[in-house]
């Protein structure tokens, strides 16, 4: 089965700066998802980007997908202290009978006020 | 729209004891997932239900873990007997479909086995 690997493992920035996180995966996929997890909480879905899309926006979030490099990036612009969280990319697992998602280990983002 | 509900939020037990977690998914979501998340890691799938049938339990330690989804709605996950390495957060999620759909997560149950 494949797995998305996020990079960096941890990122610390000042409020107002941009934060970029990357995800690499191993085999062809038809979509990739990004999730956020605040400390002690469940995961929250941010964006799903399909293989025929190169870029997608949602508010201050911008996600890109490069299928030739098997990588995706999540950009948070004008970060806020409330963006402090762990961010996970998730890729479809085509090995199972119905398929589910495989999550990476995440990037831990700290935004300092 | 009500989110995914889980209980309890926290549980502390001794090794070799048993424990059960409950999940109520979003109404109308056919697919339900249980994940185990160890500190510092991403969620790892334990079991996936489609309505009340199991579609993937390949990573469920079946000698000690069991799960059921009665009437295709609520689900329970049980561990018996618990081991120290079972200390983790257990997350329940639901979705309209499988891998091409977004998943909605509950707040999780933090289990500590002493």
PDB file of C-alpha atoms in Angstrom:
ATOM      1  CA  UNK A   1       0.000   0.000   0.000  1.00  0.00           C
ATOM      2  CA  UNK A   2       1.136   3.554  -0.583  1.00  0.00           C
ATOM      3  CA  UNK A   3       1.558   6.305   1.942  1.00  0.00           C
ATOM      4  CA  UNK A   4       1.874  10.037   1.792  1.00  0.00           C
ATOM      5  CA  UNK A   5       4.919  11.409   3.558  1.00  0.00           C
ATOM      6  CA  UNK A   6       4.732  14.983   4.768  1.00  0.00           C
ATOM      7  CA  UNK A   7       7.693  17.300   4.897  1.00  0.00           C
ATOM      8  CA  UNK A   8       8.820  18.988   7.083  1.00  0.00           C
ATOM      9  CA  UNK A   9       7.871  17.063  10.218  1.00  0.00           C
ATOM     10  CA  UNK A  10       7.646  20.324  12.151  1.00  0.00           C
ATOM     11  CA  UNK A  11       7.423  23.972  11.143  1.00  0.00           C
ATOM     12  CA  UNK A  12       7.510  27.074  13.328  1.00  0.00           C
ATOM     13  CA  UNK A  13       6.637  30.506  11.918  1.00  0.00           C
ATOM     14  CA  UNK A  14       5.476  33.930  13.020  1.00  0.00           C
ATOM     15  CA  UNK A  15       1.907  35.098  12.627  1.00  0.00           C
ATOM     16  CA  UNK A  16       1.388  36.688   9.218  1.00  0.00           C
ATOM     17  CA  UNK A  17       3.984  34.534   7.458  1.00  0.00           C
ATOM     18  CA  UNK A  18       3.133  31.863   4.911  1.00  0.00           C
ATOM     19  CA  UNK A  19       3.473  28.169   5.720  1.00  0.00           C
ATOM     20  CA  UNK A  20       4.214  25.517   3.103  1.00  0.00           C
ATOM     21  CA  UNK A  21       3.933  21.787   3.701  1.00  0.00           C
ATOM     22  CA  UNK A  22       4.723  19.076   1.200  1.00  0.00           C
ATOM     23  CA  UNK A  23       3.469  15.564   0.656  1.00  0.00           C
ATOM     24  CA  UNK A  24       5.065  12.870  -1.490  1.00  0.00           C
ATOM     25  CA  UNK A  25       3.460   9.587  -2.419  1.00  0.00           C
ATOM     26  CA  UNK A  26       4.527   6.444  -4.213  1.00  0.00           C
ATOM     27  CA  UNK A  27       1.982   5.253  -6.746  1.00  0.00           C
ATOM     28  CA  UNK A  28      -0.587   6.821  -9.060  1.00  0.00           C
ATOM     29  CA  UNK A  29      -3.672   8.238  -7.399  1.00  0.00           C
ATOM     30  CA  UNK A  30      -6.890   9.823  -8.600  1.00  0.00           C
ATOM     31  CA  UNK A  31      -7.165  12.264  -5.700  1.00  0.00           C
ATOM     32  CA  UNK A  32      -5.357  13.492  -2.608  1.00  0.00           C
ATOM     33  CA  UNK A  33      -6.821  15.004   0.530  1.00  0.00           C
ATOM     34  CA  UNK A  34      -5.471  17.312   3.232  1.00  0.00           C
ATOM     35  CA  UNK A  35      -6.695  17.286   6.835  1.00  0.00           C
ATOM     36  CA  UNK A  36      -5.980  19.411   9.895  1.00  0.00           C
ATOM     37  CA  UNK A  37      -5.897  18.187  13.486  1.00  0.00           C
ATOM     38  CA  UNK A  38      -5.887  20.567  16.410  1.00  0.00           C
ATOM     39  CA  UNK A  39      -4.353  19.236  19.618  1.00  0.00           C
ATOM     40  CA  UNK A  40      -6.645  16.765  21.336  1.00  0.00           C
ATOM     41  CA  UNK A  41      -9.271  16.896  18.599  1.00  0.00           C
ATOM     42  CA  UNK A  42     -10.386  14.868  15.606  1.00  0.00           C
ATOM     43  CA  UNK A  43      -9.271  15.550  12.044  1.00  0.00           C
ATOM     44  CA  UNK A  44     -10.996  18.160   9.896  1.00  0.00           C
ATOM     45  CA  UNK A  45     -11.114  17.865   6.124  1.00  0.00           C
ATOM     46  CA  UNK A  46      -9.533  20.828   4.315  1.00  0.00           C
ATOM     47  CA  UNK A  47      -9.334  20.108   0.594  1.00  0.00           C
ATOM     48  CA  UNK A  48      -9.659  17.242  -1.881  1.00  0.00           C
ATOM     49  CA  UNK A  49      -7.740  17.710  -5.134  1.00  0.00           C
ATOM     50  CA  UNK A  50      -8.271  15.381  -8.080  1.00  0.00           C
ATOM     51  CA  UNK A  51      -5.561  14.082 -10.396  1.00  0.00           C
ATOM     52  CA  UNK A  52      -6.785  16.253 -13.273  1.00  0.00           C
ATOM     53  CA  UNK A  53      -6.462  19.393 -11.139  1.00  0.00           C
ATOM     54  CA  UNK A  54      -3.155  21.215 -10.687  1.00  0.00           C
ATOM     55  CA  UNK A  55      -4.209  23.751  -8.106  1.00  0.00           C
ATOM     56  CA  UNK A  56      -7.114  24.376  -5.781  1.00  0.00           C
ATOM     57  CA  UNK A  57      -7.938  27.211  -3.386  1.00  0.00           C
ATOM     58  CA  UNK A  58     -10.053  27.461  -0.273  1.00  0.00           C
ATOM     59  CA  UNK A  59      -9.859  30.730   1.608  1.00  0.00           C
ATOM     60  CA  UNK A  60      -6.243  31.165   2.736  1.00  0.00           C
ATOM     61  CA  UNK A  61      -5.370  27.627   1.646  1.00  0.00           C
ATOM     62  CA  UNK A  62      -3.788  26.737  -1.683  1.00  0.00           C
ATOM     63  CA  UNK A  63      -3.113  23.140  -2.645  1.00  0.00           C
ATOM     64  CA  UNK A  64      -1.119  22.018  -5.656  1.00  0.00           C
ATOM     65  CA  UNK A  65      -0.752  18.559  -7.124  1.00  0.00           C
ATOM     66  CA  UNK A  66       2.053  17.445  -9.427  1.00  0.00           C
ATOM     67  CA  UNK A  67       1.252  13.920 -10.565  1.00  0.00           C
ATOM     68  CA  UNK A  68       4.499  13.652 -12.554  1.00  0.00           C
ATOM     69  CA  UNK A  69       6.508  14.195  -9.371  1.00  0.00           C
ATOM     70  CA  UNK A  70       3.968  12.405  -7.178  1.00  0.00           C
ATOM     71  CA  UNK A  71       3.840  15.318  -4.800  1.00  0.00           C
ATOM     72  CA  UNK A  72       1.432  17.849  -3.366  1.00  0.00           C
ATOM     73  CA  UNK A  73       1.874  21.009  -1.381  1.00  0.00           C
ATOM     74  CA  UNK A  74      -0.348  22.885   1.047  1.00  0.00           C
ATOM     75  CA  UNK A  75       0.224  26.619   1.391  1.00  0.00           C
ATOM     76  CA  UNK A  76      -1.376  28.613   4.200  1.00  0.00           C
ATOM     77  CA  UNK A  77      -1.102  32.333   3.542  1.00  0.00           C
ATOM     78  CA  UNK A  78      -1.066  35.046   6.216  1.00  0.00           C
ATOM     79  CA  UNK A  79      -0.989  32.467   8.992  1.00  0.00           C
ATOM     80  CA  UNK A  80      -2.723  32.999  12.323  1.00  0.00           C
ATOM     81  CA  UNK A  81      -2.118  31.535  15.760  1.00  0.00           C
ATOM     82  CA  UNK A  82      -5.316  29.523  15.261  1.00  0.00           C
ATOM     83  CA  UNK A  83      -3.632  27.685  12.360  1.00  0.00           C
ATOM     84  CA  UNK A  84      -1.409  25.929  14.894  1.00  0.00           C
ATOM     85  CA  UNK A  85      -2.173  22.254  14.304  1.00  0.00           C
ATOM     86  CA  UNK A  86      -0.923  19.098  12.639  1.00  0.00           C
ATOM     87  CA  UNK A  87      -1.586  18.765   8.923  1.00  0.00           C
ATOM     88  CA  UNK A  88      -1.940  15.407   7.209  1.00  0.00           C
ATOM     89  CA  UNK A  89      -2.126  14.390   3.598  1.00  0.00           C
ATOM     90  CA  UNK A  90      -4.162  11.295   2.771  1.00  0.00           C
ATOM     91  CA  UNK A  91      -4.048   9.164  -0.336  1.00  0.00           C
ATOM     92  CA  UNK A  92      -6.439   6.444  -1.502  1.00  0.00           C
ATOM     93  CA  UNK A  93      -5.476   2.881  -0.690  1.00  0.00           C
ATOM     94  CA  UNK A  94      -6.225   0.810  -3.758  1.00  0.00           C
ATOM     95  CA  UNK A  95      -5.151  -2.396  -2.090  1.00  0.00           C
ATOM     96  CA  UNK A  96      -8.345  -2.988  -0.141  1.00  0.00           C
ATOM     97  CA  UNK A  97     -11.618  -4.300  -1.484  1.00  0.00           C
ATOM     98  CA  UNK A  98     -13.462  -1.007  -1.182  1.00  0.00           C
ATOM     99  CA  UNK A  99     -10.587   1.301  -0.636  1.00  0.00           C
ATOM    100  CA  UNK A 100      -9.906   3.716   2.147  1.00  0.00           C
ATOM    101  CA  UNK A 101      -7.400   6.460   2.924  1.00  0.00           C
ATOM    102  CA  UNK A 102      -3.830   6.152   4.131  1.00  0.00           C
ATOM    103  CA  UNK A 103      -2.582   9.060   6.230  1.00  0.00           C
ATOM    104  CA  UNK A 104       0.982  10.293   6.513  1.00  0.00           C
ATOM    105  CA  UNK A 105       2.662  11.148   9.801  1.00  0.00           C
ATOM    106  CA  UNK A 106       1.813  14.817   9.466  1.00  0.00           C
ATOM    107  CA  UNK A 107       3.497  18.194   9.682  1.00  0.00           C
ATOM    108  CA  UNK A 108       3.225  19.910  13.046  1.00  0.00           C
ATOM    109  CA  UNK A 109       2.766  23.642  12.444  1.00  0.00           C
ATOM    110  CA  UNK A 110       3.304  26.170  15.202  1.00  0.00           C
ATOM    111  CA  UNK A 111       2.310  29.783  14.529  1.00  0.00           C
ATOM    112  CA  UNK A 112       3.642  32.210  17.095  1.00  0.00           C
ATOM    113  CA  UNK A 113       1.737  35.431  17.796  1.00  0.00           C
TER     114      UNK A 113
ATOM    115  CA  UNK B   1     -25.835  19.029  10.782  1.00  0.00           C
ATOM    116  CA  UNK B   2     -24.681  17.029  13.800  1.00  0.00           C
ATOM    117  CA  UNK B   3     -21.131  15.709  13.619  1.00  0.00           C
ATOM    118  CA  UNK B   4     -19.707  12.319  14.474  1.00  0.00           C
ATOM    119  CA  UNK B   5     -20.201  11.564  18.145  1.00  0.00           C
ATOM    120  CA  UNK B   6     -17.874   9.397  20.218  1.00  0.00           C
ATOM    121  CA  UNK B   7     -17.795   8.319  23.830  1.00  0.00           C
ATOM    122  CA  UNK B   8     -16.131   8.213  26.186  1.00  0.00           C
ATOM    123  CA  UNK B   9     -13.598  10.987  25.524  1.00  0.00           C
ATOM    124  CA  UNK B  10     -11.036   9.557  27.911  1.00  0.00           C
ATOM    125  CA  UNK B  11     -10.482   6.130  29.430  1.00  0.00           C
ATOM    126  CA  UNK B  12      -7.803   4.767  31.717  1.00  0.00           C
ATOM    127  CA  UNK B  13      -7.619   1.024  32.301  1.00  0.00           C
ATOM    128  CA  UNK B  14      -5.120  -1.518  33.500  1.00  0.00           C
ATOM    129  CA  UNK B  15      -3.566  -4.034  31.138  1.00  0.00           C
ATOM    130  CA  UNK B  16      -5.601  -7.170  30.599  1.00  0.00           C
ATOM    131  CA  UNK B  17      -8.848  -5.291  31.280  1.00  0.00           C
ATOM    132  CA  UNK B  18     -11.454  -4.753  28.590  1.00  0.00           C
ATOM    133  CA  UNK B  19     -12.794  -1.501  27.159  1.00  0.00           C
ATOM    134  CA  UNK B  20     -15.442  -0.458  24.651  1.00  0.00           C
ATOM    135  CA  UNK B  21     -15.823   2.666  22.553  1.00  0.00           C
ATOM    136  CA  UNK B  22     -18.995   3.927  20.932  1.00  0.00           C
ATOM    137  CA  UNK B  23     -19.498   5.925  17.737  1.00  0.00           C
ATOM    138  CA  UNK B  24     -22.556   7.534  16.173  1.00  0.00           C
ATOM    139  CA  UNK B  25     -21.841   8.655  12.587  1.00  0.00           C
ATOM    140  CA  UNK B  26     -23.398  11.457  10.613  1.00  0.00           C
ATOM    141  CA  UNK B  27     -26.911  10.550   9.555  1.00  0.00           C
ATOM    142  CA  UNK B  28     -27.002   9.039   6.080  1.00  0.00           C
ATOM    143  CA  UNK B  29     -23.310   8.159   5.943  1.00  0.00           C
ATOM    144  CA  UNK B  30     -23.011   4.572   4.781  1.00  0.00           C
ATOM    145  CA  UNK B  31     -19.302   4.188   5.464  1.00  0.00           C
ATOM    146  CA  UNK B  32     -17.846   4.120   8.961  1.00  0.00           C
ATOM    147  CA  UNK B  33     -14.197   3.838   9.934  1.00  0.00           C
ATOM    148  CA  UNK B  34     -12.304   3.174  13.140  1.00  0.00           C
ATOM    149  CA  UNK B  35      -8.724   4.445  13.314  1.00  0.00           C
ATOM    150  CA  UNK B  36      -5.966   4.106  15.862  1.00  0.00           C
ATOM    151  CA  UNK B  37      -3.679   7.117  16.246  1.00  0.00           C
ATOM    152  CA  UNK B  38      -0.520   6.702  18.263  1.00  0.00           C
ATOM    153  CA  UNK B  39       1.111   9.890  19.536  1.00  0.00           C
ATOM    154  CA  UNK B  40       3.096  11.600  16.797  1.00  0.00           C
ATOM    155  CA  UNK B  41       1.681   9.444  13.999  1.00  0.00           C
ATOM    156  CA  UNK B  42      -1.114   9.687  11.500  1.00  0.00           C
ATOM    157  CA  UNK B  43      -4.330   7.696  11.925  1.00  0.00           C
ATOM    158  CA  UNK B  44      -4.089   4.024  11.015  1.00  0.00           C
ATOM    159  CA  UNK B  45      -7.208   2.267   9.788  1.00  0.00           C
ATOM    160  CA  UNK B  46      -8.446  -0.577  11.972  1.00  0.00           C
ATOM    161  CA  UNK B  47     -11.750  -1.418  10.301  1.00  0.00           C
ATOM    162  CA  UNK B  48     -14.098  -0.079   7.639  1.00  0.00           C
ATOM    163  CA  UNK B  49     -17.840  -0.756   7.479  1.00  0.00           C
ATOM    164  CA  UNK B  50     -20.161  -0.225   4.534  1.00  0.00           C
ATOM    165  CA  UNK B  51     -23.634  -0.066   6.057  1.00  0.00           C
ATOM    166  CA  UNK B  52     -23.470  -2.943   8.570  1.00  0.00           C
ATOM    167  CA  UNK B  53     -20.990  -5.094   6.661  1.00  0.00           C
ATOM    168  CA  UNK B  54     -17.220  -5.198   7.134  1.00  0.00           C
ATOM    169  CA  UNK B  55     -15.297  -4.293   3.976  1.00  0.00           C
ATOM    170  CA  UNK B  56     -11.757  -4.047   5.381  1.00  0.00           C
ATOM    171  CA  UNK B  57     -10.471  -5.338   8.707  1.00  0.00           C
ATOM    172  CA  UNK B  58      -7.038  -6.413   7.518  1.00  0.00           C
ATOM    173  CA  UNK B  59      -5.233  -4.294  10.130  1.00  0.00           C
ATOM    174  CA  UNK B  60      -7.494  -5.148  13.059  1.00  0.00           C
ATOM    175  CA  UNK B  61      -5.728  -7.318  15.683  1.00  0.00           C
ATOM    176  CA  UNK B  62      -8.554  -9.817  15.772  1.00  0.00           C
ATOM    177  CA  UNK B  63      -7.214 -11.753  18.722  1.00  0.00           C
ATOM    178  CA  UNK B  64      -8.059  -8.819  20.969  1.00  0.00           C
ATOM    179  CA  UNK B  65     -10.037  -6.238  18.982  1.00  0.00           C
ATOM    180  CA  UNK B  66     -13.604  -6.606  17.766  1.00  0.00           C
ATOM    181  CA  UNK B  67     -16.064  -4.196  16.215  1.00  0.00           C
ATOM    182  CA  UNK B  68     -19.657  -4.223  15.117  1.00  0.00           C
ATOM    183  CA  UNK B  69     -22.065  -1.849  13.460  1.00  0.00           C
ATOM    184  CA  UNK B  70     -25.624  -2.667  14.353  1.00  0.00           C
ATOM    185  CA  UNK B  71     -28.362  -1.772  11.859  1.00  0.00           C
ATOM    186  CA  UNK B  72     -25.831   0.128   9.785  1.00  0.00           C
ATOM    187  CA  UNK B  73     -25.738   3.110  12.154  1.00  0.00           C
ATOM    188  CA  UNK B  74     -23.928   3.132  15.532  1.00  0.00           C
ATOM    189  CA  UNK B  75     -20.750   1.182  16.022  1.00  0.00           C
ATOM    190  CA  UNK B  76     -18.760  -0.163  18.941  1.00  0.00           C
ATOM    191  CA  UNK B  77     -15.087  -1.077  19.091  1.00  0.00           C
ATOM    192  CA  UNK B  78     -13.921  -3.381  21.870  1.00  0.00           C
ATOM    193  CA  UNK B  79     -10.496  -4.338  23.146  1.00  0.00           C
ATOM    194  CA  UNK B  80     -10.175  -7.438  25.300  1.00  0.00           C
ATOM    195  CA  UNK B  81      -7.688  -7.883  26.880  1.00  0.00           C
ATOM    196  CA  UNK B  82      -5.873  -4.568  26.570  1.00  0.00           C
ATOM    197  CA  UNK B  83      -2.107  -4.293  26.279  1.00  0.00           C
ATOM    198  CA  UNK B  84       0.169  -1.363  27.090  1.00  0.00           C
ATOM    199  CA  UNK B  85       0.768  -0.752  23.366  1.00  0.00           C
ATOM    200  CA  UNK B  86      -2.954  -0.146  22.850  1.00  0.00           C
ATOM    201  CA  UNK B  87      -2.555   3.283  24.466  1.00  0.00           C
ATOM    202  CA  UNK B  88      -3.621   5.648  21.705  1.00  0.00           C
ATOM    203  CA  UNK B  89      -6.447   7.832  20.469  1.00  0.00           C
ATOM    204  CA  UNK B  90      -9.240   5.899  18.783  1.00  0.00           C
ATOM    205  CA  UNK B  91     -10.962   7.909  16.097  1.00  0.00           C
ATOM    206  CA  UNK B  92     -14.248   7.188  14.417  1.00  0.00           C
ATOM    207  CA  UNK B  93     -15.023   8.706  11.029  1.00  0.00           C
ATOM    208  CA  UNK B  94     -17.869   8.479   8.549  1.00  0.00           C
ATOM    209  CA  UNK B  95     -18.337   9.334   4.905  1.00  0.00           C
ATOM    210  CA  UNK B  96     -20.830   9.037   2.081  1.00  0.00           C
ATOM    211  CA  UNK B  97     -18.585   6.598   0.246  1.00  0.00           C
ATOM    212  CA  UNK B  98     -15.088   5.185   0.158  1.00  0.00           C
ATOM    213  CA  UNK B  99     -11.659   6.496  -0.691  1.00  0.00           C
ATOM    214  CA  UNK B 100     -12.785   9.273  -3.033  1.00  0.00           C
ATOM    215  CA  UNK B 101     -14.928  11.006  -0.417  1.00  0.00           C
ATOM    216  CA  UNK B 102     -13.994  13.276   2.439  1.00  0.00           C
ATOM    217  CA  UNK B 103     -14.221  11.791   5.867  1.00  0.00           C
ATOM    218  CA  UNK B 104     -15.776  13.409   8.923  1.00  0.00           C
ATOM    219  CA  UNK B 105     -14.065  12.604  12.190  1.00  0.00           C
ATOM    220  CA  UNK B 106     -15.308  12.470  15.739  1.00  0.00           C
ATOM    221  CA  UNK B 107     -13.301  13.959  18.623  1.00  0.00           C
ATOM    222  CA  UNK B 108     -11.740  10.611  19.483  1.00  0.00           C
ATOM    223  CA  UNK B 109     -11.280   8.575  22.660  1.00  0.00           C
ATOM    224  CA  UNK B 110      -7.922   8.819  24.370  1.00  0.00           C
ATOM    225  CA  UNK B 111      -7.111   5.419  25.891  1.00  0.00           C
ATOM    226  CA  UNK B 112      -4.366   4.980  28.448  1.00  0.00           C
ATOM    227  CA  UNK B 113      -3.427   1.442  29.439  1.00  0.00           C
ATOM    228  CA  UNK B 114      -1.355   1.202  32.633  1.00  0.00           C
TER     229      UNK B 114
END
